[in-house]
Amino acid sequence: MTLADLRQNYEQNVLLESQVDPDPIKQFKHWFNDAVAGGIKEPNAMVLSTVDARHRPSSRTVLLKDLTAEGFTFFTNYESGKGRDIAGNPAVSLLFVWLGLERQVHINGSHGNCPKPNRPTTLSAVR
């Protein structure tokens, strides 16, 4: 078997601009609910990409903990590699991949600390 043999045809859904909510948060929530209803394993798993002080990108999987009009919230330790990357460069990228639905959502934004009692060093948001 070769890598070419693994290629799938993605024909399940056609994305039409007329079917997309003009509010990106509402659209995301709609697709997220579809992922939950569709039985996607850990639909809240997302790839967080950051860039370190030497301009090297790094990506890792984190879990979405909350979503509001303010942004996408995830937990992190500000002393971790990703925490240090974010402190030096708040520009981040998120990627949700739901292959079973033939959908993915890519979000570019900037990190902002979200104060929360009892967890002041473990909460982050992308706005």
mmCIF file with all atom_site columns, C-alpha atoms in Angstrom:
data_model
loop_
_atom_site.group_PDB
_atom_site.id
_atom_site.type_symbol
_atom_site.label_atom_id
_atom_site.label_alt_id
_atom_site.label_comp_id
_atom_site.label_asym_id
_atom_site.label_entity_id
_atom_site.label_seq_id
_atom_site.pdbx_PDB_ins_code
_atom_site.Cartn_x
_atom_site.Cartn_y
_atom_site.Cartn_z
_atom_site.occupancy
_atom_site.B_iso_or_equiv
_atom_site.pdbx_formal_charge
_atom_site.auth_seq_id
_atom_site.auth_comp_id
_atom_site.auth_asym_id
_atom_site.auth_atom_id
_atom_site.pdbx_PDB_model_num
ATOM 1   C CA . MET A 1 1   ? 0.000   0.000  0.000  1.00 0.00 ? 1   MET A CA 1
ATOM 2   C CA . THR A 1 2   ? 1.206   3.504  -0.800 1.00 0.00 ? 2   THR A CA 1
ATOM 3   C CA . LEU A 1 3   ? 0.217   6.878  0.592  1.00 0.00 ? 3   LEU A CA 1
ATOM 4   C CA . ALA A 1 4   ? -1.666  7.528  -2.643 1.00 0.00 ? 4   ALA A CA 1
ATOM 5   C CA . ASP A 1 5   ? -3.821  4.470  -1.873 1.00 0.00 ? 5   ASP A CA 1
ATOM 6   C CA . LEU A 1 6   ? -4.987  6.151  1.325  1.00 0.00 ? 6   LEU A CA 1
ATOM 7   C CA . ARG A 1 7   ? -6.386  9.175  -0.513 1.00 0.00 ? 7   ARG A CA 1
ATOM 8   C CA . GLN A 1 8   ? -10.071 9.801  0.134  1.00 0.00 ? 8   GLN A CA 1
ATOM 9   C CA . ASN A 1 9   ? -12.518 11.714 -2.027 1.00 0.00 ? 9   ASN A CA 1
ATOM 10  C CA . TYR A 1 10  ? -14.262 14.366 0.009  1.00 0.00 ? 10  TYR A CA 1
ATOM 11  C CA . GLU A 1 11  ? -17.680 14.711 -1.550 1.00 0.00 ? 11  GLU A CA 1
ATOM 12  C CA . GLN A 1 12  ? -20.006 14.507 1.449  1.00 0.00 ? 12  GLN A CA 1
ATOM 13  C CA . ASN A 1 13  ? -20.647 18.218 1.874  1.00 0.00 ? 13  ASN A CA 1
ATOM 14  C CA . VAL A 1 14  ? -20.426 21.179 -0.432 1.00 0.00 ? 14  VAL A CA 1
ATOM 15  C CA . LEU A 1 15  ? -19.848 24.483 1.337  1.00 0.00 ? 15  LEU A CA 1
ATOM 16  C CA . LEU A 1 16  ? -21.977 27.253 -0.121 1.00 0.00 ? 16  LEU A CA 1
ATOM 17  C CA . GLU A 1 17  ? -21.496 30.807 1.074  1.00 0.00 ? 17  GLU A CA 1
ATOM 18  C CA . SER A 1 18  ? -25.283 31.247 1.151  1.00 0.00 ? 18  SER A CA 1
ATOM 19  C CA . GLN A 1 19  ? -25.491 28.507 3.812  1.00 0.00 ? 19  GLN A CA 1
ATOM 20  C CA . VAL A 1 20  ? -22.863 29.994 6.132  1.00 0.00 ? 20  VAL A CA 1
ATOM 21  C CA . ASP A 1 21  ? -23.899 32.186 9.053  1.00 0.00 ? 21  ASP A CA 1
ATOM 22  C CA . PRO A 1 22  ? -22.342 35.649 8.713  1.00 0.00 ? 22  PRO A CA 1
ATOM 23  C CA . ASP A 1 23  ? -21.427 35.460 12.412 1.00 0.00 ? 23  ASP A CA 1
ATOM 24  C CA . PRO A 1 24  ? -18.376 33.159 12.572 1.00 0.00 ? 24  PRO A CA 1
ATOM 25  C CA . ILE A 1 25  ? -18.984 32.227 16.226 1.00 0.00 ? 25  ILE A CA 1
ATOM 26  C CA . LYS A 1 26  ? -22.553 31.144 15.438 1.00 0.00 ? 26  LYS A CA 1
ATOM 27  C CA . GLN A 1 27  ? -21.300 29.160 12.443 1.00 0.00 ? 27  GLN A CA 1
ATOM 28  C CA . PHE A 1 28  ? -18.639 27.489 14.560 1.00 0.00 ? 28  PHE A CA 1
ATOM 29  C CA . LYS A 1 29  ? -21.225 26.547 17.222 1.00 0.00 ? 29  LYS A CA 1
ATOM 30  C CA . HIS A 1 30  ? -23.473 25.059 14.540 1.00 0.00 ? 30  HIS A CA 1
ATOM 31  C CA . TRP A 1 31  ? -20.647 22.920 13.156 1.00 0.00 ? 31  TRP A CA 1
ATOM 32  C CA . PHE A 1 32  ? -19.424 22.010 16.639 1.00 0.00 ? 32  PHE A CA 1
ATOM 33  C CA . ASN A 1 33  ? -22.929 20.787 17.525 1.00 0.00 ? 33  ASN A CA 1
ATOM 34  C CA . ASP A 1 34  ? -22.943 18.763 14.289 1.00 0.00 ? 34  ASP A CA 1
ATOM 35  C CA . ALA A 1 35  ? -19.631 17.185 15.351 1.00 0.00 ? 35  ALA A CA 1
ATOM 36  C CA . VAL A 1 36  ? -21.062 16.279 18.768 1.00 0.00 ? 36  VAL A CA 1
ATOM 37  C CA . ALA A 1 37  ? -24.268 14.889 17.240 1.00 0.00 ? 37  ALA A CA 1
ATOM 38  C CA . GLY A 1 38  ? -22.220 13.012 14.631 1.00 0.00 ? 38  GLY A CA 1
ATOM 39  C CA . GLY A 1 39  ? -20.297 11.132 17.304 1.00 0.00 ? 39  GLY A CA 1
ATOM 40  C CA . ILE A 1 40  ? -16.929 12.689 16.494 1.00 0.00 ? 40  ILE A CA 1
ATOM 41  C CA . LYS A 1 41  ? -14.487 11.621 19.213 1.00 0.00 ? 41  LYS A CA 1
ATOM 42  C CA . GLU A 1 42  ? -13.388 14.641 21.267 1.00 0.00 ? 42  GLU A CA 1
ATOM 43  C CA . PRO A 1 43  ? -14.892 17.280 18.976 1.00 0.00 ? 43  PRO A CA 1
ATOM 44  C CA . ASN A 1 44  ? -13.426 19.914 21.306 1.00 0.00 ? 44  ASN A CA 1
ATOM 45  C CA . ALA A 1 45  ? -9.854  18.823 20.459 1.00 0.00 ? 45  ALA A CA 1
ATOM 46  C CA . MET A 1 46  ? -8.018  21.503 18.511 1.00 0.00 ? 46  MET A CA 1
ATOM 47  C CA . VAL A 1 47  ? -4.497  22.099 17.287 1.00 0.00 ? 47  VAL A CA 1
ATOM 48  C CA . LEU A 1 48  ? -2.948  25.204 18.853 1.00 0.00 ? 48  LEU A CA 1
ATOM 49  C CA . SER A 1 49  ? -0.046  26.682 16.895 1.00 0.00 ? 49  SER A CA 1
ATOM 50  C CA . THR A 1 50  ? 2.367   29.210 18.340 1.00 0.00 ? 50  THR A CA 1
ATOM 51  C CA . VAL A 1 51  ? 5.724   30.685 17.359 1.00 0.00 ? 51  VAL A CA 1
ATOM 52  C CA . ASP A 1 52  ? 8.683   30.852 19.739 1.00 0.00 ? 52  ASP A CA 1
ATOM 53  C CA . ALA A 1 53  ? 11.227  33.642 20.235 1.00 0.00 ? 53  ALA A CA 1
ATOM 54  C CA . ARG A 1 54  ? 13.410  32.178 17.477 1.00 0.00 ? 54  ARG A CA 1
ATOM 55  C CA . HIS A 1 55  ? 10.455  32.215 15.031 1.00 0.00 ? 55  HIS A CA 1
ATOM 56  C CA . ARG A 1 56  ? 10.025  28.437 15.075 1.00 0.00 ? 56  ARG A CA 1
ATOM 57  C CA . PRO A 1 57  ? 6.407   27.277 14.837 1.00 0.00 ? 57  PRO A CA 1
ATOM 58  C CA . SER A 1 58  ? 5.073   24.667 17.225 1.00 0.00 ? 58  SER A CA 1
ATOM 59  C CA . SER A 1 59  ? 1.727   22.873 17.241 1.00 0.00 ? 59  SER A CA 1
ATOM 60  C CA . ARG A 1 60  ? 0.052   20.703 19.826 1.00 0.00 ? 60  ARG A CA 1
ATOM 61  C CA . THR A 1 61  ? -3.428  19.443 20.612 1.00 0.00 ? 61  THR A CA 1
ATOM 62  C CA . VAL A 1 62  ? -5.372  21.145 23.395 1.00 0.00 ? 62  VAL A CA 1
ATOM 63  C CA . LEU A 1 63  ? -9.029  21.022 24.391 1.00 0.00 ? 63  LEU A CA 1
ATOM 64  C CA . LEU A 1 64  ? -11.567 23.785 23.949 1.00 0.00 ? 64  LEU A CA 1
ATOM 65  C CA . LYS A 1 65  ? -12.940 24.571 27.408 1.00 0.00 ? 65  LYS A CA 1
ATOM 66  C CA . ASP A 1 66  ? -15.369 27.394 26.595 1.00 0.00 ? 66  ASP A CA 1
ATOM 67  C CA . LEU A 1 67  ? -16.590 29.499 23.713 1.00 0.00 ? 67  LEU A CA 1
ATOM 68  C CA . THR A 1 68  ? -18.150 32.925 24.101 1.00 0.00 ? 68  THR A CA 1
ATOM 69  C CA . ALA A 1 69  ? -18.355 36.096 22.060 1.00 0.00 ? 69  ALA A CA 1
ATOM 70  C CA . GLU A 1 70  ? -15.031 36.943 23.735 1.00 0.00 ? 70  GLU A CA 1
ATOM 71  C CA . GLY A 1 71  ? -13.225 34.006 22.152 1.00 0.00 ? 71  GLY A CA 1
ATOM 72  C CA . PHE A 1 72  ? -12.115 30.395 22.370 1.00 0.00 ? 72  PHE A CA 1
ATOM 73  C CA . THR A 1 73  ? -10.883 29.356 25.814 1.00 0.00 ? 73  THR A CA 1
ATOM 74  C CA . PHE A 1 74  ? -8.335  26.638 26.578 1.00 0.00 ? 74  PHE A CA 1
ATOM 75  C CA . PHE A 1 75  ? -6.295  25.743 29.647 1.00 0.00 ? 75  PHE A CA 1
ATOM 76  C CA . THR A 1 76  ? -2.546  26.133 29.660 1.00 0.00 ? 76  THR A CA 1
ATOM 77  C CA . ASN A 1 77  ? 0.282   26.600 32.088 1.00 0.00 ? 77  ASN A CA 1
ATOM 78  C CA . TYR A 1 78  ? 1.914   29.951 31.384 1.00 0.00 ? 78  TYR A CA 1
ATOM 79  C CA . GLU A 1 79  ? 5.290   28.434 32.346 1.00 0.00 ? 79  GLU A CA 1
ATOM 80  C CA . SER A 1 80  ? 5.019   25.714 29.679 1.00 0.00 ? 80  SER A CA 1
ATOM 81  C CA . GLY A 1 81  ? 6.552   25.965 26.226 1.00 0.00 ? 81  GLY A CA 1
ATOM 82  C CA . LYS A 1 82  ? 3.295   27.127 24.716 1.00 0.00 ? 82  LYS A CA 1
ATOM 83  C CA . GLY A 1 83  ? 2.821   29.595 27.567 1.00 0.00 ? 83  GLY A CA 1
ATOM 84  C CA . ARG A 1 84  ? 6.252   31.085 26.928 1.00 0.00 ? 84  ARG A CA 1
ATOM 85  C CA . ASP A 1 85  ? 5.604   31.180 23.177 1.00 0.00 ? 85  ASP A CA 1
ATOM 86  C CA . ILE A 1 86  ? 2.335   33.043 23.732 1.00 0.00 ? 86  ILE A CA 1
ATOM 87  C CA . ALA A 1 87  ? 3.959   35.484 26.169 1.00 0.00 ? 87  ALA A CA 1
ATOM 88  C CA . GLY A 1 88  ? 6.518   36.391 23.512 1.00 0.00 ? 88  GLY A CA 1
ATOM 89  C CA . ASN A 1 89  ? 4.112   36.453 20.574 1.00 0.00 ? 89  ASN A CA 1
ATOM 90  C CA . PRO A 1 90  ? 0.352   36.519 21.226 1.00 0.00 ? 90  PRO A CA 1
ATOM 91  C CA . ALA A 1 91  ? -0.520  35.622 17.611 1.00 0.00 ? 91  ALA A CA 1
ATOM 92  C CA . VAL A 1 92  ? -1.835  32.058 17.597 1.00 0.00 ? 92  VAL A CA 1
ATOM 93  C CA . SER A 1 93  ? -3.752  29.743 15.326 1.00 0.00 ? 93  SER A CA 1
ATOM 94  C CA . LEU A 1 94  ? -6.369  27.107 16.150 1.00 0.00 ? 94  LEU A CA 1
ATOM 95  C CA . LEU A 1 95  ? -7.454  24.231 13.935 1.00 0.00 ? 95  LEU A CA 1
ATOM 96  C CA . PHE A 1 96  ? -10.414 21.934 14.520 1.00 0.00 ? 96  PHE A CA 1
ATOM 97  C CA . VAL A 1 97  ? -10.498 18.878 12.232 1.00 0.00 ? 97  VAL A CA 1
ATOM 98  C CA . TRP A 1 98  ? -13.634 16.771 11.979 1.00 0.00 ? 98  TRP A CA 1
ATOM 99  C CA . LEU A 1 99  ? -12.737 14.315 9.219  1.00 0.00 ? 99  LEU A CA 1
ATOM 100 C CA . GLY A 1 100 ? -15.898 12.263 9.675  1.00 0.00 ? 100 GLY A CA 1
ATOM 101 C CA . LEU A 1 101 ? -17.904 15.326 8.674  1.00 0.00 ? 101 LEU A CA 1
ATOM 102 C CA . GLU A 1 102 ? -15.394 16.446 6.045  1.00 0.00 ? 102 GLU A CA 1
ATOM 103 C CA . ARG A 1 103 ? -15.042 19.752 7.872  1.00 0.00 ? 103 ARG A CA 1
ATOM 104 C CA . GLN A 1 104 ? -12.316 21.801 9.455  1.00 0.00 ? 104 GLN A CA 1
ATOM 105 C CA . VAL A 1 105 ? -12.258 25.230 11.049 1.00 0.00 ? 105 VAL A CA 1
ATOM 106 C CA . HIS A 1 106 ? -9.136  27.391 11.110 1.00 0.00 ? 106 HIS A CA 1
ATOM 107 C CA . ILE A 1 107 ? -8.982  30.397 13.455 1.00 0.00 ? 107 ILE A CA 1
ATOM 108 C CA . ASN A 1 108 ? -6.257  33.021 13.564 1.00 0.00 ? 108 ASN A CA 1
ATOM 109 C CA . GLY A 1 109 ? -6.260  35.407 16.480 1.00 0.00 ? 109 GLY A CA 1
ATOM 110 C CA . SER A 1 110 ? -4.364  36.838 19.359 1.00 0.00 ? 110 SER A CA 1
ATOM 111 C CA . HIS A 1 111 ? -4.136  35.443 22.843 1.00 0.00 ? 111 HIS A CA 1
ATOM 112 C CA . GLY A 1 112 ? -5.494  37.262 25.842 1.00 0.00 ? 112 GLY A CA 1
ATOM 113 C CA . ASN A 1 113 ? -5.302  36.198 29.471 1.00 0.00 ? 113 ASN A CA 1
ATOM 114 C CA . CYS A 1 114 ? -8.656  35.417 30.980 1.00 0.00 ? 114 CYS A CA 1
ATOM 115 C CA . PRO A 1 115 ? -8.738  36.120 34.683 1.00 0.00 ? 115 PRO A CA 1
ATOM 116 C CA . LYS A 1 116 ? -10.633 33.480 36.609 1.00 0.00 ? 116 LYS A CA 1
ATOM 117 C CA . PRO A 1 117 ? -10.681 32.941 40.361 1.00 0.00 ? 117 PRO A CA 1
ATOM 118 C CA . ASN A 1 118 ? -8.661  29.944 41.575 1.00 0.00 ? 118 ASN A CA 1
ATOM 119 C CA . ARG A 1 119 ? -7.033  29.367 38.157 1.00 0.00 ? 119 ARG A CA 1
ATOM 120 C CA . PRO A 1 120 ? -5.176  32.567 37.299 1.00 0.00 ? 120 PRO A CA 1
ATOM 121 C CA . THR A 1 121 ? -2.301  30.829 35.540 1.00 0.00 ? 121 THR A CA 1
ATOM 122 C CA . THR A 1 122 ? -4.134  28.142 33.602 1.00 0.00 ? 122 THR A CA 1
ATOM 123 C CA . LEU A 1 123 ? -6.671  29.891 31.415 1.00 0.00 ? 123 LEU A CA 1
ATOM 124 C CA . SER A 1 124 ? -6.187  31.426 28.005 1.00 0.00 ? 124 SER A CA 1
ATOM 125 C CA . ALA A 1 125 ? -8.426  32.695 25.246 1.00 0.00 ? 125 ALA A CA 1
ATOM 126 C CA . VAL A 1 126 ? -8.075  33.423 21.574 1.00 0.00 ? 126 VAL A CA 1
ATOM 127 C CA . ARG A 1 127 ? -9.978  36.465 20.415 1.00 0.00 ? 127 ARG A CA 1
#
